[in-house]
């Protein structure tokens, strides 16, 4: 994968909450070590999160967290305007967000006859207040439908690389494209429809969740297929090239975060009744489906008999 160093990074699509003391009043997160042992703390939290699954839509109930935080992008904007910007993790991730949203701005009207509404990605550290309640890094990246934002603590990629065995760079845009898949599901009403279905048929709530998650993987694949066509606001290509190895890394990541693989890694036995995101094989298959067709219409995981 090679990003275009001449592509200007649109930092208005990101909200940088990292400097704003995300913990706020600090209460309730005493168990999360911040500082020296931070990564260990995150790993522990992630292992706990394995059981419930992540890269999901956030289901936190509002807990009086006082709504979303607001960010300050001054530092990010300066950093991502410099010539070495592509060496920086946050600037690269900002550019991935730009690419994913540029894709959907044309794909949603083209394939679904709907307008695309941009969603910001919030970079936070350790803990964050969101429209869906408070969250800590341990839950992994998520999309909050209540405030239409993707939330990610970028240290998650270290967990993905070091603890879950998916160190490839392409894991990063894959994760973001999956979360933006949830935003698209929000815009199309798929997510709300699935929630109603879950309430009507609670016995199949997890199976419905799996279909929603696999569709987000498929949408990520559709973006990947079209990523080299995405552009900045001034018409500069965002990617110089994507290679077969990048797609392999995407597939590899999907394979590392399947419910069965995560349950095994967590030391438990495999329990399909608790699957909420799909098995590794399913996640790979649906990412590949989106990638092969390049058409998000091929991602109707709710229409097929078996996923
Ligand atoms: Zn998800």
Coordinates of N, CA and C in Angstrom, one line a residue, residues 66-231:
X66 N -23.1 13.3 30.1 CA -23.1 14.7 29.7 C -22.9 14.9 28.2
X67 N -23.2 13.9 27.4 CA -23.1 14.1 25.9 C -21.7 13.9 25.4
X68 N -21.5 14.2 24.1 CA -20.2 14.0 23.5 C -19.2 15.1 24.0
X69 N -18.0 14.7 23.9 CA -16.9 15.7 24.1 C -16.7 16.5 22.9
X70 N -16.1 17.6 23.0 CA -15.7 18.3 21.8 C -14.2 18.3 21.7
X71 N -13.7 18.3 20.5 CA -12.2 18.2 20.3 C -11.5 19.4 20.0
X72 N -10.2 19.3 19.8 CA -9.4 20.4 19.4 C -8.4 19.9 18.4
X73 N -8.6 20.3 17.1 CA -7.8 19.7 16.0 C -6.6 20.5 15.7
X74 N -6.2 21.5 16.5 CA -5.1 22.4 16.1 C -3.8 21.7 15.9
X75 N -3.5 20.8 16.8 CA -2.2 20.1 16.7 C -2.2 19.1 15.6
X76 N -3.4 18.4 15.4 CA -3.5 17.4 14.3 C -3.4 18.1 13.0
X77 N -4.1 19.2 12.8 CA -4.0 20.0 11.6 C -2.6 20.4 11.2
X78 N -1.9 20.9 12.2 CA -0.5 21.3 11.9 C 0.4 20.1 11.5
X79 N 0.2 19.0 12.3 CA 1.0 17.8 12.1 C 0.8 17.2 10.7
X80 N -0.5 17.2 10.3 CA -0.9 16.5 9.1 C -0.8 17.4 7.8
X81 N -0.2 18.6 8.0 CA 0.1 19.5 6.9 C 1.6 19.4 6.6
X82 N 2.4 18.7 7.4 CA 3.8 18.7 7.2 C 4.2 17.6 6.2
X83 N 5.5 17.7 5.7 CA 5.9 16.8 4.7 C 6.1 15.4 5.1
X84 N 6.3 15.2 6.4 CA 6.4 13.8 6.9 C 5.1 13.2 7.5
X85 N 4.0 13.8 7.1 CA 2.7 13.5 7.7 C 2.4 12.0 7.5
X86 N 2.8 11.4 6.4 CA 2.4 10.0 6.2 C 3.2 9.0 7.1
X87 N 4.2 9.5 7.8 CA 4.9 8.7 8.8 C 4.1 8.6 10.1
X88 N 3.1 9.5 10.2 CA 2.4 9.6 11.5 C 1.1 8.8 11.4
X89 N 0.9 8.0 12.5 CA -0.2 7.1 12.6 C -1.6 7.8 12.5
X90 N -1.7 8.9 13.2 CA -2.9 9.6 13.3 C -3.3 10.3 11.9
X91 N -2.2 10.8 11.2 CA -2.4 11.4 9.9 C -2.8 10.4 8.9
X92 N -2.2 9.3 8.9 CA -2.5 8.2 8.0 C -4.0 7.8 8.2
X93 N -4.3 7.6 9.5 CA -5.7 7.2 9.8 C -6.7 8.2 9.4
X94 N -6.4 9.5 9.5 CA -7.2 10.6 9.0 C -7.4 10.5 7.5
X95 N -6.3 10.2 6.8 CA -6.4 10.0 5.4 C -7.3 8.8 5.0
X96 N -7.2 7.7 5.7 CA -8.1 6.6 5.5 C -9.5 7.0 5.6
X97 N -9.8 7.8 6.7 CA -11.2 8.2 6.9 C -11.6 9.1 5.7
X98 N -10.8 9.9 5.2 CA -11.1 10.8 4.0 C -11.4 9.9 2.8
X99 N -10.6 8.8 2.6 CA -10.8 7.9 1.5 C -12.1 7.2 1.6
X100 N -12.4 6.7 2.8 CA -13.6 5.9 3.0 C -14.9 6.8 2.8
X101 N -14.8 8.0 3.2 CA -16.0 8.9 3.1 C -16.1 9.4 1.6
X102 N -15.0 9.5 1.0 CA -15.1 9.9 -0.4 C -15.7 8.8 -1.2
X103 N -15.4 7.6 -0.9 CA -16.0 6.4 -1.6 C -17.5 6.4 -1.4
X104 N -18.0 6.5 -0.1 CA -19.4 6.4 0.1 C -20.2 7.6 -0.4
X105 N -19.5 8.8 -0.5 CA -20.2 10.0 -1.0 C -20.6 9.7 -2.5
X106 N -19.9 8.9 -3.2 CA -20.3 8.5 -4.6 C -21.1 7.2 -4.6
X107 N -20.7 6.3 -3.7 CA -21.3 4.9 -3.8 C -22.8 4.9 -3.3
X108 N -23.1 5.7 -2.3 CA -24.4 5.6 -1.7 C -25.5 6.2 -2.7
X109 N -25.2 7.3 -3.4 CA -26.1 7.7 -4.4 C -26.2 6.7 -5.6
X110 N -25.0 6.3 -6.0 CA -24.9 5.4 -7.2 C -25.6 4.1 -7.0
X111 N -25.4 3.4 -5.8 CA -26.0 2.1 -5.6 C -27.3 2.1 -4.9
X112 N -27.5 3.1 -4.0 CA -28.7 3.0 -3.2 C -29.7 4.2 -3.4
X113 N -29.2 5.1 -4.3 CA -30.0 6.3 -4.5 C -30.3 7.1 -3.3
X114 N -29.3 7.2 -2.4 CA -29.4 7.9 -1.1 C -28.2 8.9 -1.0
X115 N -28.4 10.0 -0.3 CA -27.3 10.9 -0.1 C -26.5 10.4 1.1
X116 N -25.2 10.7 1.0 CA -24.3 10.3 2.0 C -24.1 11.5 3.0
X117 N -24.2 11.3 4.3 CA -23.9 12.3 5.3 C -22.7 12.0 6.0
X118 N -21.7 12.9 5.9 CA -20.4 12.5 6.6 C -20.5 12.3 8.1
X119 N -19.6 11.4 8.6 CA -19.6 11.2 10.0 C -18.1 11.4 10.4
X120 N -17.9 12.0 11.5 CA -16.6 12.2 12.0 C -16.0 11.0 12.7
X121 N -14.7 10.9 12.7 CA -14.1 9.9 13.5 C -13.4 10.6 14.7
X122 N -13.7 10.2 15.9 CA -13.1 10.8 17.1 C -11.9 9.9 17.5
X123 N -10.7 10.6 17.6 CA -9.6 9.9 18.2 C -9.6 10.2 19.7
X124 N -9.6 9.2 20.5 CA -9.6 9.5 22.0 C -8.5 8.6 22.6
X125 N -8.2 8.9 23.9 CA -7.3 8.1 24.6 C -7.9 7.7 25.9
X126 N -7.9 6.4 26.1 CA -8.3 5.8 27.4 C -9.8 5.8 27.6
X127 N -10.4 6.9 27.8 CA -11.8 7.0 28.0 C -12.4 8.1 27.3
X128 N -13.7 8.0 27.0 CA -14.4 9.1 26.2 C -15.9 9.1 26.6
X129 N -16.4 10.3 26.5 CA -17.8 10.5 26.6 C -18.4 10.6 25.2
X130 N -19.4 9.8 25.0 CA -20.1 9.8 23.7 C -21.6 10.0 23.8
X131 N -22.2 10.1 22.7 CA -23.7 10.2 22.7 C -24.3 8.9 23.1
X132 N -23.5 7.8 23.1 CA -23.9 6.5 23.6 C -23.5 6.2 25.0
X133 N -23.0 7.2 25.7 CA -22.5 6.9 27.0 C -21.0 7.0 27.1
X134 N -20.4 6.7 28.3 CA -19.0 6.6 28.4 C -18.4 5.3 27.9
X135 N -17.2 5.4 27.3 CA -16.6 4.1 26.9 C -15.1 4.2 27.2
X136 N -14.5 3.1 27.4 CA -13.1 3.0 27.6 C -12.5 2.3 26.4
X137 N -11.2 2.4 26.3 CA -10.4 1.8 25.1 C -10.7 0.3 25.0
X138 N -10.9 -0.3 26.1 CA -11.1 -1.8 26.1 C -12.2 -2.3 25.2
X139 N -13.2 -1.5 24.9 CA -14.3 -2.0 24.1 C -13.8 -2.0 22.6
X140 N -12.7 -1.4 22.3 CA -12.2 -1.4 20.9 C -13.0 -0.3 20.1
X141 N -12.6 -0.1 18.8 CA -13.3 0.9 18.0 C -14.8 0.6 17.9
X142 N -15.6 1.7 17.8 CA -17.0 1.4 17.6 C -17.7 2.6 17.0
X143 N -18.9 2.4 16.5 CA -19.7 3.5 15.9 C -20.8 3.8 16.8
X144 N -21.1 5.0 17.1 CA -22.2 5.4 18.0 C -23.3 6.1 17.1
X145 N -24.4 5.4 16.9 CA -25.5 5.9 16.1 C -26.1 7.2 16.7
X146 N -26.0 7.3 18.0 CA -26.7 8.5 18.6 C -26.0 9.8 18.2
X147 N -24.7 9.8 18.0 CA -24.0 11.1 17.6 C -23.4 10.9 16.3
X148 N -23.6 9.8 15.6 CA -23.0 9.6 14.3 C -21.5 9.7 14.2
X149 N -20.9 9.1 15.1 CA -19.4 9.2 15.1 C -18.8 7.8 15.3
X150 N -17.6 7.7 14.6 CA -16.8 6.5 14.9 C -15.8 6.9 16.0
X151 N -15.6 6.0 16.9 CA -14.6 6.3 18.0 C -13.5 5.3 18.0
X152 N -12.3 5.8 18.1 CA -11.2 4.9 18.1 C -10.0 5.4 19.0
X153 N -9.5 4.6 19.8 CA -8.2 4.9 20.5 C -7.2 4.2 19.6
X154 N -6.3 5.0 19.0 CA -5.4 4.4 18.0 C -4.4 3.4 18.6
X155 N -4.3 3.3 19.9 CA -3.5 2.3 20.5 C -4.1 0.9 20.3
X156 N -5.3 0.9 19.9 CA -6.0 -0.4 19.6 C -5.2 -1.2 18.6
X157 N -4.5 -0.5 17.6 CA -3.8 -1.2 16.6 C -2.6 -2.0 17.2
X158 N -2.1 -1.5 18.3 CA -1.0 -2.3 19.0 C -1.6 -3.5 19.5
X159 N -2.8 -3.5 20.1 CA -3.5 -4.7 20.6 C -3.7 -5.6 19.4
X160 N -4.2 -5.1 18.3 CA -4.4 -5.9 17.1 C -3.2 -6.6 16.7
X161 N -2.1 -5.8 16.7 CA -0.8 -6.4 16.2 C -0.1 -7.3 17.1
X162 N 0.0 -6.9 18.4 CA 0.8 -7.6 19.3 C 0.0 -8.7 20.0
X163 N -1.3 -8.5 20.3 CA -2.0 -9.5 21.1 C -2.9 -10.4 20.2
X164 N -3.4 -9.8 19.1 CA -4.3 -10.6 18.3 C -3.7 -11.1 17.0
X165 N -2.4 -10.7 16.7 CA -1.7 -11.2 15.6 C -2.1 -10.7 14.3
X166 N -2.5 -9.4 14.2 CA -2.8 -8.8 12.9 C -2.1 -7.5 12.8
X167 N -0.8 -7.6 12.6 CA 0.1 -6.4 12.6 C 0.1 -5.6 11.3
X168 N -0.5 -6.1 10.3 CA -0.4 -5.4 9.0 C -1.0 -4.0 8.9
X169 N -0.4 -3.1 8.2 CA -0.9 -1.8 8.1 C -2.4 -1.7 7.6
X170 N -2.7 -2.7 6.7 CA -4.0 -2.6 6.1 C -5.1 -2.9 7.1
X171 N -4.7 -3.5 8.2 CA -5.7 -3.7 9.3 C -6.4 -2.4 9.7
X172 N -5.6 -1.3 9.6 CA -6.1 0.0 10.0 C -7.3 0.5 9.2
X173 N -7.1 0.6 7.9 CA -8.2 1.1 7.1 C -9.4 0.0 7.1
X174 N -9.0 -1.3 7.2 CA -10.1 -2.3 7.3 C -11.0 -2.0 8.5
X175 N -10.4 -1.7 9.7 CA -11.2 -1.5 10.9 C -12.0 -0.2 10.7
X176 N -11.4 0.8 10.1 CA -12.2 2.1 9.9 C -13.3 1.9 8.9
X177 N -13.0 1.2 7.8 CA -14.0 0.9 6.8 C -15.2 0.1 7.4
X178 N -14.9 -0.8 8.3 CA -15.9 -1.6 8.9 C -16.8 -0.7 9.8
X179 N -16.2 0.2 10.5 CA -17.0 1.1 11.3 C -17.9 2.1 10.5
X180 N -17.3 2.5 9.4 CA -18.1 3.4 8.5 C -19.2 2.6 7.8
X181 N -19.0 1.2 7.7 CA -20.0 0.4 7.2 C -21.3 0.5 8.2
X182 N -21.0 0.6 9.5 CA -22.1 0.8 10.4 C -22.8 2.1 10.2
X183 N -22.0 3.1 9.9 CA -22.6 4.4 9.6 C -23.5 4.4 8.4
X184 N -23.1 3.7 7.4 CA -23.9 3.5 6.2 C -25.2 2.7 6.6
X185 N -25.1 1.7 7.4 CA -26.2 1.0 7.9 C -27.2 1.9 8.6
X186 N -26.6 2.8 9.3 CA -27.4 3.8 10.1 C -28.2 4.7 9.1
X187 N -27.5 5.2 8.1 CA -28.1 6.0 7.1 C -29.2 5.3 6.3
X188 N -28.9 4.0 6.0 CA -29.9 3.3 5.2 C -31.1 2.7 6.0
X189 N -31.0 2.9 7.3 CA -32.0 2.3 8.2 C -31.9 0.9 8.5
X190 N -30.8 0.2 8.0 CA -30.6 -1.2 8.2 C -30.5 -1.5 9.7
X191 N -29.7 -0.6 10.3 CA -29.4 -0.9 11.7 C -30.7 -0.8 12.6
X192 N -31.5 0.2 12.3 CA -32.8 0.4 13.1 C -33.7 -0.8 12.8
X193 N -33.8 -1.2 11.6 CA -34.6 -2.3 11.2 C -34.2 -3.6 11.9
X194 N -32.9 -3.8 12.0 CA -32.4 -4.9 12.7 C -32.7 -4.9 14.2
X195 N -32.6 -3.7 14.8 CA -32.9 -3.6 16.2 C -34.4 -4.0 16.5
X196 N -35.3 -3.5 15.6 CA -36.7 -3.9 15.7 C -36.9 -5.4 15.6
X197 N -36.2 -5.9 14.6 CA -36.3 -7.4 14.4 C -35.8 -8.1 15.7
X198 N -34.7 -7.6 16.3 CA -34.2 -8.3 17.5 C -35.2 -8.3 18.6
X199 N -35.9 -7.1 18.7 CA -36.9 -7.0 19.8 C -38.1 -8.0 19.5
X200 N -38.4 -8.1 18.3 CA -39.6 -9.0 17.9 C -39.2 -10.5 18.1
X201 N -37.9 -10.7 17.9 CA -37.5 -12.1 17.8 C -36.2 -12.3 18.6
X202 N -36.3 -12.1 20.0 CA -35.0 -12.1 20.8 C -34.2 -13.3 20.7
X203 N -34.8 -14.4 20.4 CA -34.1 -15.7 20.3 C -33.0 -15.6 19.2
X204 N -33.3 -14.8 18.2 CA -32.3 -14.7 17.1 C -31.5 -13.4 17.1
X205 N -31.5 -12.8 18.3 CA -30.9 -11.5 18.3 C -29.4 -11.6 17.9
X206 N -28.7 -12.6 18.4 CA -27.3 -12.7 18.1 C -27.1 -13.0 16.6
X207 N -27.9 -13.9 16.0 CA -27.8 -14.2 14.6 C -28.0 -12.9 13.7
X208 N -29.0 -12.1 14.2 CA -29.2 -10.9 13.4 C -28.0 -9.9 13.6
X209 N -27.4 -9.9 14.7 CA -26.2 -9.1 14.9 C -25.1 -9.6 14.0
X210 N -24.9 -10.9 13.9 CA -23.9 -11.4 13.0 C -24.1 -10.9 11.6
X211 N -25.3 -10.9 11.1 CA -25.6 -10.5 9.8 C -25.2 -9.0 9.6
X212 N -25.5 -8.2 10.6 CA -25.2 -6.8 10.5 C -23.7 -6.6 10.5
X213 N -23.0 -7.3 11.3 CA -21.5 -7.2 11.4 C -20.9 -7.7 10.1
X214 N -21.4 -8.8 9.5 CA -20.8 -9.3 8.3 C -21.0 -8.4 7.1
X215 N -22.2 -7.7 7.2 CA -22.5 -6.7 6.1 C -21.4 -5.5 6.2
X216 N -21.1 -5.1 7.5 CA -20.1 -4.1 7.6 C -18.7 -4.5 7.1
X217 N -18.4 -5.8 7.3 CA -17.2 -6.4 6.7 C -17.2 -6.3 5.2
X218 N -18.4 -6.7 4.6 CA -18.5 -6.7 3.2 C -18.4 -5.2 2.6
X219 N -19.0 -4.3 3.3 CA -18.9 -2.9 2.9 C -17.4 -2.4 2.9
X220 N -16.7 -2.9 3.9 CA -15.2 -2.6 4.0 C -14.5 -3.2 2.7
X221 N -14.9 -4.4 2.3 CA -14.4 -5.0 1.1 C -14.7 -4.2 -0.1
X222 N -15.9 -3.7 -0.2 CA -16.3 -2.9 -1.4 C -15.5 -1.6 -1.4
X223 N -15.3 -1.0 -0.2 CA -14.4 0.2 -0.2 C -13.0 -0.1 -0.7
X224 N -12.5 -1.3 -0.2 CA -11.1 -1.7 -0.5 C -10.9 -1.8 -2.1
X225 N -12.0 -2.4 -2.7 CA -11.9 -2.6 -4.1 C -11.8 -1.2 -4.9
X226 N -12.5 -0.2 -4.3 CA -12.6 1.1 -5.0 C -11.6 2.1 -4.4
X227 N -10.8 1.7 -3.4 CA -10.0 2.7 -2.7 C -9.0 3.5 -3.5
X228 N -8.5 2.8 -4.5 CA -7.5 3.5 -5.4 C -8.2 4.6 -6.3
X229 N -9.5 4.6 -6.3 CA -10.2 5.6 -7.1 C -10.6 6.8 -6.2
X230 N -10.4 6.7 -4.9 CA -10.8 7.8 -4.0 C -9.9 9.0 -4.1
X231 N -10.5 10.2 -3.9 CA -9.7 11.4 -4.0 C -10.0 12.4 -2.9

